[in-house]
Short mmCIF file of C-alpha atoms in Angstrom, two decimals:
data_model
loop_
_atom_site.label_atom_id
_atom_site.label_comp_id
_atom_site.label_asym_id
_atom_site.label_seq_id
_atom_site.Cartn_x
_atom_site.Cartn_y
_atom_site.Cartn_z
CA MET S 1 18.80 16.31 -1.13
CA PRO S 2 17.73 12.64 -1.03
CA SER S 3 14.30 11.82 0.28
CA ASP S 4 13.86 9.82 3.47
CA THR S 5 10.76 8.06 1.94
CA VAL S 6 11.90 4.58 0.78
CA ILE S 7 9.35 2.25 -0.90
CA TRP S 8 9.43 -1.21 -2.43
CA ASN S 9 10.24 -1.22 -6.09
CA PHE S 10 7.78 -3.93 -7.26
CA ASP S 11 8.52 -3.25 -10.96
CA LYS S 12 11.93 -4.93 -10.45
CA ALA S 13 10.82 -7.68 -8.07
CA ASN S 14 11.94 -11.20 -8.64
CA TRP S 15 8.77 -13.08 -7.67
CA GLU S 16 10.22 -16.52 -8.26
CA LEU S 17 12.99 -15.84 -5.73
CA TYR S 18 10.41 -14.24 -3.39
CA GLN S 19 8.15 -17.38 -3.48
CA SER S 20 11.00 -19.72 -3.00
CA SER S 21 12.31 -17.72 -0.06
CA ILE S 22 9.03 -17.78 1.82
CA ASP S 23 9.36 -20.10 4.91
CA PHE S 24 6.24 -20.65 6.99
CA ASP S 25 7.50 -24.00 8.41
CA SER S 26 7.97 -22.32 11.86
CA VAL S 27 4.37 -21.16 11.93
CA THR S 28 2.23 -23.47 14.08
CA LEU S 29 -1.23 -23.27 15.49
CA ILE S 30 -1.23 -26.52 17.43
CA CYS S 31 -2.70 -26.04 20.88
CA ASP S 32 -0.67 -27.20 23.99
CA GLY S 33 -3.25 -28.54 26.36
CA ASP S 34 -5.53 -25.81 27.49
CA ASN S 35 -3.12 -23.10 26.28
CA GLU S 36 -4.05 -21.62 22.86
CA PRO S 37 -1.19 -20.50 20.58
CA ASP S 38 -0.16 -16.91 20.97
CA ILE S 39 -1.63 -15.40 17.75
CA ASP S 40 0.42 -12.25 18.11
CA ASN S 41 3.58 -14.35 18.05
CA VAL S 42 2.28 -16.36 15.10
CA ILE S 43 1.55 -13.11 13.13
CA SER S 44 5.07 -11.78 14.01
CA VAL S 45 6.59 -14.95 12.57
CA VAL S 46 4.62 -14.67 9.36
CA ASN S 47 5.43 -10.98 9.02
CA ARG S 48 9.25 -11.67 9.52
CA ALA S 49 9.07 -14.44 6.89
CA ILE S 50 7.34 -12.24 4.36
CA LEU S 51 9.78 -9.35 4.94
CA HIS S 52 12.81 -11.61 4.84
CA ALA S 53 11.72 -12.89 1.43
CA ALA S 54 10.91 -9.36 0.31
CA ASP S 55 14.44 -8.16 1.28
CA LEU S 56 16.03 -10.87 -0.89
CA ALA S 57 13.79 -10.46 -3.97
CA ILE S 58 12.35 -6.95 -3.97
CA PRO S 59 14.64 -3.93 -4.26
CA LYS S 60 13.77 -0.53 -2.74
CA LYS S 61 13.89 2.99 -4.13
CA ARG S 62 13.86 6.43 -2.85
CA LEU S 63 11.11 8.92 -3.71
CA PRO S 64 12.49 12.31 -4.92
CA THR S 65 11.27 15.30 -3.07
CA ASN S 66 11.99 18.03 -5.72
CA LYS S 67 10.14 16.58 -8.68
CA PHE S 68 7.06 14.62 -9.44
CA PRO S 69 7.39 10.94 -10.37
CA ILE S 70 6.97 10.11 -13.97
CA PRO S 71 5.28 6.62 -14.50
CA TRP S 72 6.93 5.98 -17.84
CA TRP S 73 10.44 6.90 -16.83
CA ASP S 74 12.43 3.71 -16.45
CA ASP S 75 16.00 2.41 -16.48
CA GLU S 76 16.13 2.05 -20.21
CA LEU S 77 15.21 5.67 -20.78
CA LYS S 78 17.71 6.65 -18.07
CA ALA S 79 20.48 4.84 -19.89
CA ALA S 80 19.58 6.57 -23.11
CA ILE S 81 19.66 9.98 -21.50
CA ARG S 82 22.92 9.24 -19.73
CA ASN S 83 24.48 8.18 -23.08
CA ARG S 84 23.26 11.38 -24.80
CA ARG S 85 24.83 13.48 -22.03
CA LYS S 86 28.05 11.58 -22.21
CA CYS S 87 28.21 11.93 -26.10
CA LEU S 88 27.38 15.65 -25.63
CA ARG S 89 30.32 16.28 -23.23
CA LEU S 90 32.65 14.37 -25.50
CA ALA S 91 31.51 16.37 -28.57
CA ARG S 92 32.07 19.65 -26.64
CA ARG S 93 35.43 18.57 -25.34
CA HIS S 94 36.58 17.15 -28.72
CA PRO S 95 34.45 18.64 -31.47
CA THR S 96 35.43 16.17 -34.15
CA LEU S 97 33.06 14.92 -36.86
CA ASP S 98 32.76 11.42 -35.37
CA ASN S 99 31.95 12.78 -32.04
CA THR S 100 29.33 15.16 -33.36
CA ILE S 101 27.75 12.27 -35.38
CA ALA S 102 27.76 10.13 -32.24
CA PHE S 103 26.05 12.77 -30.28
CA LYS S 104 23.38 13.35 -32.88
CA ARG S 105 22.76 9.60 -33.06
CA ALA S 106 22.45 9.28 -29.23
CA ARG S 107 20.14 12.40 -29.09
CA ALA S 108 17.86 10.87 -31.76
CA VAL S 109 17.75 7.52 -29.92
CA ALA S 110 16.85 9.28 -26.72
CA ARG S 111 14.10 11.44 -28.41
CA GLN S 112 12.63 8.28 -30.06
CA MET S 113 12.71 6.25 -26.98
CA MET S 114 11.14 9.15 -24.96
CA LYS S 115 8.27 9.46 -27.40
CA ARG S 116 7.69 5.70 -27.35
CA LYS S 117 7.74 5.52 -23.50
CA ARG S 118 5.13 8.38 -23.44
CA ARG S 119 2.94 6.60 -25.86
CA GLU S 120 3.22 3.38 -23.94
CA GLY S 121 2.59 5.21 -20.61
CA TRP S 122 -0.53 6.86 -22.00
CA SER S 123 -1.78 3.48 -23.35
CA ASN S 124 -1.20 1.83 -19.83
CA PHE S 125 -2.84 4.71 -18.20
CA VAL S 126 -5.95 4.49 -20.40
CA SER S 127 -6.15 0.72 -20.04
CA SER S 128 -5.99 1.04 -16.20
CA ILE S 129 -9.39 2.75 -16.23
CA ASP S 130 -12.50 0.49 -16.41
CA SER S 131 -15.94 0.11 -14.85
CA SER S 132 -14.28 -1.12 -11.65
CA THR S 133 -12.32 2.18 -11.13
CA THR S 134 -13.57 4.05 -8.09
CA PRO S 135 -14.31 7.84 -8.33
CA GLY S 136 -11.44 8.52 -5.82
CA GLU S 137 -8.93 6.64 -8.05
CA MET S 138 -10.30 8.40 -11.19
CA PHE S 139 -9.86 11.76 -9.60
CA HIS S 140 -6.36 10.82 -8.52
CA LYS S 141 -5.45 9.69 -11.96
CA MET S 142 -6.83 12.81 -13.52
CA GLY S 143 -4.89 14.93 -11.12
CA LYS S 144 -1.71 13.16 -12.14
CA LEU S 145 -2.62 13.57 -15.80
CA ARG S 146 -2.89 17.29 -15.33
CA GLY S 147 0.32 17.52 -13.53
CA LYS S 148 -1.30 18.18 -10.16
CA TYR S 149 0.25 15.13 -8.45
CA THR S 150 -0.56 15.11 -4.76
CA PRO S 151 1.30 12.52 -2.72
CA ARG S 152 -0.92 10.27 -0.67
CA HIS S 153 1.27 10.38 2.34
CA ILE S 154 1.28 13.32 4.74
CA LYS S 155 4.64 14.96 5.27
CA ALA S 156 3.71 17.69 7.66
CA LEU S 157 0.79 19.05 9.72
CA ARG S 158 0.26 22.43 11.50
CA ASP S 159 0.16 22.18 15.25
CA LEU S 160 -3.35 23.00 16.47
CA SER S 161 -2.08 24.79 19.55
CA ASP S 162 0.45 26.85 17.53
CA PRO S 163 -0.41 27.40 13.88
CA THR S 164 3.03 28.78 13.22
CA LYS S 165 4.59 25.47 14.10
CA LEU S 166 4.85 22.41 11.80
CA LEU S 167 4.85 18.80 12.85
CA PHE S 168 6.87 16.26 11.03
CA ASP S 169 7.01 13.12 13.12
CA SER S 170 4.44 10.52 12.75
CA ALA S 171 3.39 10.37 16.42
CA SER S 172 2.76 14.06 16.58
CA MET S 173 0.84 14.12 13.29
CA SER S 174 -1.31 11.14 14.44
CA ASN S 175 -2.20 12.88 17.67
CA THR S 176 -3.08 15.98 15.76
CA LEU S 177 -5.37 14.14 13.44
CA VAL S 178 -7.12 12.30 16.36
CA THR S 179 -7.54 15.67 18.19
CA HIS S 180 -8.96 17.21 15.07
CA PHE S 181 -11.39 14.43 14.31
CA THR S 182 -12.49 14.21 17.97
CA ASN S 183 -13.39 17.87 17.93
CA VAL S 184 -15.29 17.55 14.71
CA SER S 185 -17.48 14.54 16.02
CA SER S 186 -17.77 16.09 19.51
CA ASN S 187 -21.22 16.62 21.12
CA ASN S 188 -20.39 20.27 21.45
CA ASN S 189 -21.21 20.62 17.74
CA TYR S 190 -24.77 19.54 18.02
CA SER S 191 -27.83 21.32 19.34
CA ASP S 192 -29.59 20.38 22.54
CA VAL S 193 -32.59 18.98 20.51
CA PHE S 194 -30.36 16.69 18.57
CA LEU S 195 -28.45 15.60 21.65
CA SER S 196 -31.68 14.77 23.36
CA HIS S 197 -32.84 12.69 20.33
CA LYS S 198 -29.45 11.05 20.11
CA GLU S 199 -29.47 9.99 23.76
CA GLN S 200 -33.02 8.60 23.45
CA CYS S 201 -32.02 6.50 20.39
CA GLU S 202 -28.89 5.21 21.90
CA GLY S 203 -30.78 4.17 24.94
CA ASN S 204 -32.91 1.71 22.86
CA VAL S 205 -31.50 -1.92 23.10
CA ILE S 206 -31.41 -3.51 19.68
CA PRO S 207 -31.99 -7.29 20.07
CA ILE S 208 -29.55 -9.43 18.17
CA ASP S 209 -29.91 -13.10 18.23
CA THR S 210 -26.76 -14.31 16.33
CA GLN S 211 -26.85 -17.80 15.02
CA TYR S 212 -23.31 -18.97 15.43
CA ASP S 213 -23.92 -22.14 13.23
CA ALA S 214 -25.15 -19.88 10.31
CA GLU S 215 -23.40 -20.06 6.94
CA TYR S 216 -22.06 -16.49 7.33
CA ASN S 217 -20.28 -17.56 10.54
CA SER S 218 -18.57 -20.58 8.87
CA PRO S 219 -14.71 -20.60 8.34
CA PHE S 220 -13.41 -18.76 5.40
CA ALA S 221 -12.86 -20.72 2.15
CA TYR S 222 -9.75 -20.61 0.06
CA ASP S 223 -11.64 -19.04 -2.90
CA GLU S 224 -13.05 -16.35 -0.68
CA MET S 225 -9.57 -15.35 0.54
CA ILE S 226 -8.17 -15.32 -3.05
CA SER S 227 -11.13 -13.28 -4.31
CA SER S 228 -10.68 -10.72 -1.49
CA LEU S 229 -6.92 -10.48 -2.10
CA MET S 230 -7.29 -9.95 -5.91
CA SER S 231 -9.67 -7.07 -5.30
CA CYS S 232 -6.85 -5.24 -3.41
CA SER S 233 -5.11 -3.06 -5.95
CA SER S 234 -3.05 -0.81 -3.62
CA LYS S 235 0.68 -1.36 -3.56
CA ALA S 236 1.33 0.84 -0.62
CA ALA S 237 2.82 -0.90 2.38
CA GLY S 238 1.18 -0.87 5.80
CA PRO S 239 2.77 0.05 9.13
CA ASP S 240 4.42 -3.48 9.11
CA GLY S 241 6.06 -2.86 5.70
CA ILE S 242 3.88 -5.43 3.97
CA SER S 243 1.96 -4.61 0.82
CA PHE S 244 -1.08 -6.51 -0.58
CA ILE S 245 0.85 -7.62 -3.60
CA MET S 246 3.33 -9.45 -1.27
CA ILE S 247 0.43 -11.48 0.03
CA GLN S 248 -1.04 -12.05 -3.39
CA LYS S 249 2.39 -13.29 -4.65
CA LEU S 250 2.65 -15.86 -1.84
CA PRO S 251 2.97 -19.54 -2.92
CA THR S 252 0.08 -21.86 -2.49
CA SER S 253 1.41 -23.50 0.63
CA ALA S 254 1.94 -20.14 2.35
CA LEU S 255 -1.63 -19.08 1.28
CA ASP S 256 -2.98 -22.32 2.91
CA LYS S 257 -1.19 -21.52 6.09
CA LEU S 258 -2.46 -17.90 6.00
CA LEU S 259 -6.04 -19.16 5.58
CA GLU S 260 -5.54 -21.39 8.50
CA ILE S 261 -4.42 -18.35 10.58
CA TYR S 262 -7.33 -16.29 9.36
CA ASN S 263 -9.84 -19.04 10.37
CA PHE S 264 -8.16 -19.54 13.72
CA ILE S 265 -8.54 -15.76 14.48
CA TRP S 266 -12.13 -15.97 13.32
CA ILE S 267 -12.82 -18.93 15.64
CA MET S 268 -11.22 -17.14 18.57
CA VAL S 269 -13.52 -14.08 17.95
CA ARG S 270 -16.55 -16.32 17.82
CA ARG S 271 -15.54 -18.00 21.03
CA SER S 272 -14.99 -14.73 22.81
CA THR S 273 -18.40 -13.50 21.59
CA VAL S 274 -20.12 -16.66 22.89
CA ARG S 275 -18.41 -16.17 26.34
CA LEU S 276 -19.48 -12.62 26.33
CA LYS S 277 -23.13 -13.61 25.57
CA ILE S 278 -23.15 -16.35 28.17
CA THR S 279 -21.72 -14.01 30.82
CA SER S 280 -24.20 -11.27 30.00
CA CYS S 281 -27.10 -13.77 30.27
CA GLN S 282 -25.98 -15.07 33.61
CA SER S 283 -25.64 -11.65 35.04
#
């Protein structure tokens, strides 16, 4: 039974086509009088442009539900296995000397290729571990190495009100997680002594005199954005269907426009903070 989980197949992506298909020309941040541009609309235009280019240049694949994914299993090995099975069927149907030799040759090629792919997969696995690998990533890699692969996406959750019932839709699972974490962090789990101490500490006002002209409040630089993007190694797509690697592979002109959007959002946040501070002082 095919899986409903469809993901981007970045291994077969045509990044040149992707970069040439990116069109941010319709993205504008020009203010019209006193009206500021609708940032939600701007982000929607950017998302549509990225997804349109991705649909043209990046194929998709389905995740199997009945077996674990094998990192080193690729199309070349699939073709060799398919040819071996084809030769086997032919040799069984017509057991001639030529067909038998062809089958043994195809079997030897498939075995040799599988050994080579395994060796290359192990080499790539080892080379992916360095001093920057986090403990979580390391445990995840070791689990895959031991054959205990655990998908990072949640497929089902038990209903808190009825443990015999399973929830499969995203909305119900999200509400269940929210309810669970709310109960975990609820004040009902704390003693009266701690609650009294907590209320006293939360009543203390922490004076914060933010300097809006300080260096840490300045607009983001291009190098800062690139450095942050390069530190993102996850290929999983977010709720909008966009992965970090799609942003990393954007052409320079698109990255410049993206930086402009980030700085515009940052300026809007600073303005709203200033207005909030002035309003609180006047009151």
